[in-house]
Amino acid sequence: MASNQSPEAAWVEIRSSNVNLALTLVAPLCAAAVLLVIELPDWIRAVLLLLLLLTTIADVYLVRHKSAHAIAAFYLFEQPVTSRLPADAAPPVTAAQPRLGIRLRYRHPGKRGGIAEAEGLVGPRSYVSTYFTSISYRLSDDPAWRRWFPRVVSLWADGIDREAFRQVRVRLKWR
């Protein structure tokens, strides 16, 4: 992730996280236990349990990186963005501000119509903690509503190399 690394060396590989899978499986088990304790008609309980099962299957599919949008690797880089100052501001000049960019490599390019990589800008709402980090981003061809609902890369401590995880956290925290 340092500036002296080549782009190929800066790629951070993402693996499936066992912690994320465990949390994904424990939450529906707790919800099912609550559904069995609550007094409901049997047909409503059966419908809710079936919906819970289908949702859990979909979640496990996403957690195990089987979807078309699954990301295999990424790297962060400084990207200069020019912004114009308002016309009434003095002096009216263009200032270059470095922003954090992200380049993504998809796990299943065949499911995405042959698109193997994409590039975007990291958003301001990224979350950084010791065991979990999320990177919010927007791709260049995203619609305007993505400003409020950005895409997210979820990084768990056990799904990424330890040193790469530390470097990503530092880069996001102090950008």
PDB file of C-alpha atoms in Angstrom:
ATOM      1  CA  MET A   1       0.000   0.000   0.000  1.00  0.00           C
ATOM      2  CA  ALA A   2       3.012   2.291   0.215  1.00  0.00           C
ATOM      3  CA  SER A   3       3.729   4.675  -2.609  1.00  0.00           C
ATOM      4  CA  ASN A   4       6.885   2.777  -3.641  1.00  0.00           C
ATOM      5  CA  GLN A   5       4.960  -0.440  -4.314  1.00  0.00           C
ATOM      6  CA  SER A   6       3.930  -1.411  -7.820  1.00  0.00           C
ATOM      7  CA  PRO A   7       0.147  -1.555  -8.385  1.00  0.00           C
ATOM      8  CA  GLU A   8       0.310  -5.347  -8.763  1.00  0.00           C
ATOM      9  CA  ALA A   9       2.030  -5.679  -5.370  1.00  0.00           C
ATOM     10  CA  ALA A  10      -0.523  -3.367  -3.730  1.00  0.00           C
ATOM     11  CA  TRP A  11      -3.527  -5.628  -4.439  1.00  0.00           C
ATOM     12  CA  VAL A  12      -5.140  -6.845  -1.224  1.00  0.00           C
ATOM     13  CA  GLU A  13      -6.778 -10.257  -1.572  1.00  0.00           C
ATOM     14  CA  ILE A  14     -10.093 -10.828   0.198  1.00  0.00           C
ATOM     15  CA  ARG A  15     -10.979 -14.308   1.455  1.00  0.00           C
ATOM     16  CA  SER A  16     -14.224 -15.556   2.946  1.00  0.00           C
ATOM     17  CA  SER A  17     -14.421 -14.748   6.643  1.00  0.00           C
ATOM     18  CA  ASN A  18     -15.284 -17.491   9.125  1.00  0.00           C
ATOM     19  CA  VAL A  19     -16.327 -14.884  11.724  1.00  0.00           C
ATOM     20  CA  ASN A  20     -18.759 -13.328   9.249  1.00  0.00           C
ATOM     21  CA  LEU A  21     -20.139 -16.785   8.398  1.00  0.00           C
ATOM     22  CA  ALA A  22     -20.584 -17.670  12.085  1.00  0.00           C
ATOM     23  CA  LEU A  23     -22.427 -14.416  12.782  1.00  0.00           C
ATOM     24  CA  THR A  24     -24.546 -14.951   9.678  1.00  0.00           C
ATOM     25  CA  LEU A  25     -25.592 -18.381  10.957  1.00  0.00           C
ATOM     26  CA  VAL A  26     -26.027 -17.548  14.654  1.00  0.00           C
ATOM     27  CA  ALA A  27     -28.386 -14.611  14.096  1.00  0.00           C
ATOM     28  CA  PRO A  28     -31.088 -16.648  12.270  1.00  0.00           C
ATOM     29  CA  LEU A  29     -30.796 -19.435  14.854  1.00  0.00           C
ATOM     30  CA  CYS A  30     -31.553 -16.913  17.592  1.00  0.00           C
ATOM     31  CA  ALA A  31     -34.428 -15.491  15.549  1.00  0.00           C
ATOM     32  CA  ALA A  32     -35.834 -18.998  14.980  1.00  0.00           C
ATOM     33  CA  ALA A  33     -35.648 -19.719  18.708  1.00  0.00           C
ATOM     34  CA  VAL A  34     -37.589 -16.531  19.413  1.00  0.00           C
ATOM     35  CA  LEU A  35     -40.183 -17.458  16.776  1.00  0.00           C
ATOM     36  CA  LEU A  36     -40.697 -20.808  18.481  1.00  0.00           C
ATOM     37  CA  VAL A  37     -41.234 -19.180  21.891  1.00  0.00           C
ATOM     38  CA  ILE A  38     -43.610 -16.426  20.761  1.00  0.00           C
ATOM     39  CA  GLU A  39     -47.256 -17.354  20.653  1.00  0.00           C
ATOM     40  CA  LEU A  40     -48.286 -17.228  16.979  1.00  0.00           C
ATOM     41  CA  PRO A  41     -50.611 -19.240  14.767  1.00  0.00           C
ATOM     42  CA  ASP A  42     -48.757 -22.195  13.275  1.00  0.00           C
ATOM     43  CA  TRP A  43     -49.148 -21.024   9.678  1.00  0.00           C
ATOM     44  CA  ILE A  44     -47.626 -17.599  10.460  1.00  0.00           C
ATOM     45  CA  ARG A  45     -44.756 -19.254  12.320  1.00  0.00           C
ATOM     46  CA  ALA A  46     -44.159 -21.601   9.349  1.00  0.00           C
ATOM     47  CA  VAL A  47     -44.153 -18.697   6.866  1.00  0.00           C
ATOM     48  CA  LEU A  48     -41.753 -16.662   9.008  1.00  0.00           C
ATOM     49  CA  LEU A  49     -39.414 -19.631   9.475  1.00  0.00           C
ATOM     50  CA  LEU A  50     -39.459 -20.282   5.729  1.00  0.00           C
ATOM     51  CA  LEU A  51     -38.626 -16.618   5.019  1.00  0.00           C
ATOM     52  CA  LEU A  52     -35.860 -16.775   7.615  1.00  0.00           C
ATOM     53  CA  LEU A  53     -34.436 -19.906   5.962  1.00  0.00           C
ATOM     54  CA  LEU A  54     -34.483 -18.347   2.478  1.00  0.00           C
ATOM     55  CA  THR A  55     -32.871 -15.160   3.762  1.00  0.00           C
ATOM     56  CA  THR A  56     -30.165 -17.168   5.527  1.00  0.00           C
ATOM     57  CA  ILE A  57     -29.410 -19.102   2.329  1.00  0.00           C
ATOM     58  CA  ALA A  58     -29.076 -15.824   0.412  1.00  0.00           C
ATOM     59  CA  ASP A  59     -26.824 -14.367   3.139  1.00  0.00           C
ATOM     60  CA  VAL A  60     -24.534 -17.415   3.176  1.00  0.00           C
ATOM     61  CA  TYR A  61     -24.303 -17.194  -0.624  1.00  0.00           C
ATOM     62  CA  LEU A  62     -23.093 -13.591  -0.286  1.00  0.00           C
ATOM     63  CA  VAL A  63     -20.742 -14.291   2.644  1.00  0.00           C
ATOM     64  CA  ARG A  64     -19.034 -17.149   0.783  1.00  0.00           C
ATOM     65  CA  HIS A  65     -18.346 -14.783  -2.182  1.00  0.00           C
ATOM     66  CA  LYS A  66     -20.471 -16.638  -4.726  1.00  0.00           C
ATOM     67  CA  SER A  67     -22.435 -13.659  -6.099  1.00  0.00           C
ATOM     68  CA  ALA A  68     -21.647 -11.725  -9.280  1.00  0.00           C
ATOM     69  CA  HIS A  69     -20.646  -8.683  -7.210  1.00  0.00           C
ATOM     70  CA  ALA A  70     -18.115 -10.566  -5.055  1.00  0.00           C
ATOM     71  CA  ILE A  71     -14.754  -8.821  -4.889  1.00  0.00           C
ATOM     72  CA  ALA A  72     -11.573 -10.899  -4.997  1.00  0.00           C
ATOM     73  CA  ALA A  73      -9.061  -8.097  -4.424  1.00  0.00           C
ATOM     74  CA  PHE A  74      -8.713  -4.323  -4.250  1.00  0.00           C
ATOM     75  CA  TYR A  75      -6.170  -1.609  -3.764  1.00  0.00           C
ATOM     76  CA  LEU A  76      -6.376   1.970  -2.564  1.00  0.00           C
ATOM     77  CA  PHE A  77      -4.568   4.849  -4.242  1.00  0.00           C
ATOM     78  CA  GLU A  78      -4.415   8.638  -4.139  1.00  0.00           C
ATOM     79  CA  GLN A  79      -6.432  10.146  -6.971  1.00  0.00           C
ATOM     80  CA  PRO A  80      -6.233  13.876  -7.728  1.00  0.00           C
ATOM     81  CA  VAL A  81      -9.643  15.495  -8.064  1.00  0.00           C
ATOM     82  CA  THR A  82     -10.021  19.094  -9.121  1.00  0.00           C
ATOM     83  CA  SER A  83     -12.740  21.153  -7.548  1.00  0.00           C
ATOM     84  CA  ARG A  84     -13.820  24.609  -8.593  1.00  0.00           C
ATOM     85  CA  LEU A  85     -14.312  27.237  -5.943  1.00  0.00           C
ATOM     86  CA  PRO A  86     -17.542  29.293  -6.048  1.00  0.00           C
ATOM     87  CA  ALA A  87     -17.541  32.274  -8.436  1.00  0.00           C
ATOM     88  CA  ASP A  88     -17.833  34.800  -5.611  1.00  0.00           C
ATOM     89  CA  ALA A  89     -14.831  33.356  -3.767  1.00  0.00           C
ATOM     90  CA  ALA A  90     -11.579  35.254  -4.146  1.00  0.00           C
ATOM     91  CA  PRO A  91      -9.431  34.275  -5.949  1.00  0.00           C
ATOM     92  CA  PRO A  92     -11.330  32.000  -8.401  1.00  0.00           C
ATOM     93  CA  VAL A  93      -8.759  29.261  -8.920  1.00  0.00           C
ATOM     94  CA  THR A  94      -8.881  25.527  -9.318  1.00  0.00           C
ATOM     95  CA  ALA A  95      -7.352  23.655  -6.402  1.00  0.00           C
ATOM     96  CA  ALA A  96      -6.216  20.042  -6.669  1.00  0.00           C
ATOM     97  CA  GLN A  97      -7.227  17.889  -3.721  1.00  0.00           C
ATOM     98  CA  PRO A  98      -6.029  14.305  -3.460  1.00  0.00           C
ATOM     99  CA  ARG A  99      -8.842  11.826  -2.836  1.00  0.00           C
ATOM    100  CA  LEU A 100      -8.657   8.167  -2.087  1.00  0.00           C
ATOM    101  CA  GLY A 101      -9.533   5.955  -5.022  1.00  0.00           C
ATOM    102  CA  ILE A 102     -10.229   2.224  -5.068  1.00  0.00           C
ATOM    103  CA  ARG A 103      -9.624  -0.319  -7.803  1.00  0.00           C
ATOM    104  CA  LEU A 104     -11.595  -3.556  -7.560  1.00  0.00           C
ATOM    105  CA  ARG A 105     -10.975  -6.973  -9.077  1.00  0.00           C
ATOM    106  CA  TYR A 106     -14.137  -9.096  -9.263  1.00  0.00           C
ATOM    107  CA  ARG A 107     -14.121 -12.754  -8.269  1.00  0.00           C
ATOM    108  CA  HIS A 108     -16.494 -13.918 -11.047  1.00  0.00           C
ATOM    109  CA  PRO A 109     -16.036 -11.762 -14.180  1.00  0.00           C
ATOM    110  CA  GLY A 110     -18.096 -14.246 -16.216  1.00  0.00           C
ATOM    111  CA  LYS A 111     -21.160 -13.472 -14.083  1.00  0.00           C
ATOM    112  CA  ARG A 112     -20.584  -9.736 -14.668  1.00  0.00           C
ATOM    113  CA  GLY A 113     -20.550  -9.938 -18.451  1.00  0.00           C
ATOM    114  CA  GLY A 114     -16.762 -10.079 -18.715  1.00  0.00           C
ATOM    115  CA  ILE A 115     -16.082  -7.059 -16.489  1.00  0.00           C
ATOM    116  CA  ALA A 116     -13.048  -8.056 -14.431  1.00  0.00           C
ATOM    117  CA  GLU A 117     -12.069  -4.742 -12.801  1.00  0.00           C
ATOM    118  CA  ALA A 118     -13.629  -1.415 -11.848  1.00  0.00           C
ATOM    119  CA  GLU A 119     -12.429   1.855 -10.377  1.00  0.00           C
ATOM    120  CA  GLY A 120     -14.136   4.317  -8.055  1.00  0.00           C
ATOM    121  CA  LEU A 121     -13.781   6.838  -5.256  1.00  0.00           C
ATOM    122  CA  VAL A 122     -13.775   5.972  -1.556  1.00  0.00           C
ATOM    123  CA  GLY A 123     -16.599   7.727   0.272  1.00  0.00           C
ATOM    124  CA  PRO A 124     -16.452   9.609   3.555  1.00  0.00           C
ATOM    125  CA  ARG A 125     -18.471   7.002   5.492  1.00  0.00           C
ATOM    126  CA  SER A 126     -15.898   4.240   5.728  1.00  0.00           C
ATOM    127  CA  TYR A 127     -15.770   2.511   9.127  1.00  0.00           C
ATOM    128  CA  VAL A 128     -12.519   1.433  10.766  1.00  0.00           C
ATOM    129  CA  SER A 129     -12.150  -0.822  13.817  1.00  0.00           C
ATOM    130  CA  THR A 130      -9.814  -3.513  15.103  1.00  0.00           C
ATOM    131  CA  TYR A 131     -11.693  -6.555  13.778  1.00  0.00           C
ATOM    132  CA  PHE A 132     -13.946  -5.121  11.067  1.00  0.00           C
ATOM    133  CA  THR A 133     -13.569  -2.379   8.484  1.00  0.00           C
ATOM    134  CA  SER A 134     -15.945  -1.288   5.757  1.00  0.00           C
ATOM    135  CA  ILE A 135     -14.981   0.807   2.755  1.00  0.00           C
ATOM    136  CA  SER A 136     -17.814   2.782   1.176  1.00  0.00           C
ATOM    137  CA  TYR A 137     -17.223   3.683  -2.462  1.00  0.00           C
ATOM    138  CA  ARG A 138     -18.882   4.841  -5.660  1.00  0.00           C
ATOM    139  CA  LEU A 139     -17.963   3.708  -9.150  1.00  0.00           C
ATOM    140  CA  SER A 140     -17.587   6.282 -11.912  1.00  0.00           C
ATOM    141  CA  ASP A 141     -20.737   5.116 -13.733  1.00  0.00           C
ATOM    142  CA  ASP A 142     -22.957   4.868 -10.636  1.00  0.00           C
ATOM    143  CA  PRO A 143     -26.256   6.771 -10.604  1.00  0.00           C
ATOM    144  CA  ALA A 144     -26.694   9.888  -8.439  1.00  0.00           C
ATOM    145  CA  TRP A 145     -28.617   8.031  -5.698  1.00  0.00           C
ATOM    146  CA  ARG A 146     -25.446   6.099  -4.859  1.00  0.00           C
ATOM    147  CA  ARG A 147     -24.263   9.261  -3.077  1.00  0.00           C
ATOM    148  CA  TRP A 148     -26.681   8.357  -0.257  1.00  0.00           C
ATOM    149  CA  PHE A 149     -26.438   4.564  -0.595  1.00  0.00           C
ATOM    150  CA  PRO A 150     -22.827   3.800  -1.573  1.00  0.00           C
ATOM    151  CA  ARG A 151     -21.416   0.385  -2.340  1.00  0.00           C
ATOM    152  CA  VAL A 152     -19.479  -1.244   0.512  1.00  0.00           C
ATOM    153  CA  VAL A 153     -16.503  -3.601   0.772  1.00  0.00           C
ATOM    154  CA  SER A 154     -16.600  -5.433   4.109  1.00  0.00           C
ATOM    155  CA  LEU A 155     -13.246  -6.507   5.510  1.00  0.00           C
ATOM    156  CA  TRP A 156     -13.041  -8.900   8.458  1.00  0.00           C
ATOM    157  CA  ALA A 157      -9.741  -9.448  10.266  1.00  0.00           C
ATOM    158  CA  ASP A 158      -9.701 -13.168   9.418  1.00  0.00           C
ATOM    159  CA  GLY A 159     -10.546 -12.610   5.735  1.00  0.00           C
ATOM    160  CA  ILE A 160      -7.489 -10.570   4.833  1.00  0.00           C
ATOM    161  CA  ASP A 161      -3.738 -10.649   5.438  1.00  0.00           C
ATOM    162  CA  ARG A 162      -2.918  -9.152   8.855  1.00  0.00           C
ATOM    163  CA  GLU A 163      -0.403  -6.558   7.627  1.00  0.00           C
ATOM    164  CA  ALA A 164      -2.599  -5.563   4.683  1.00  0.00           C
ATOM    165  CA  PHE A 165      -5.547  -5.145   7.066  1.00  0.00           C
ATOM    166  CA  ARG A 166      -3.468  -2.868   9.284  1.00  0.00           C
ATOM    167  CA  GLN A 167      -2.307  -0.788   6.305  1.00  0.00           C
ATOM    168  CA  VAL A 168      -5.861  -0.400   4.984  1.00  0.00           C
ATOM    169  CA  ARG A 169      -7.107   0.684   8.421  1.00  0.00           C
ATOM    170  CA  VAL A 170      -4.315   3.255   8.784  1.00  0.00           C
ATOM    171  CA  ARG A 171      -4.894   4.557   5.268  1.00  0.00           C
ATOM    172  CA  LEU A 172      -8.633   4.988   5.850  1.00  0.00           C
ATOM    173  CA  LYS A 173      -8.228   6.447   9.335  1.00  0.00           C
ATOM    174  CA  TRP A 174      -5.637   9.093   8.445  1.00  0.00           C
ATOM    175  CA  ARG A 175      -6.619  10.112   4.926  1.00  0.00           C
TER     176      ARG A 175
END
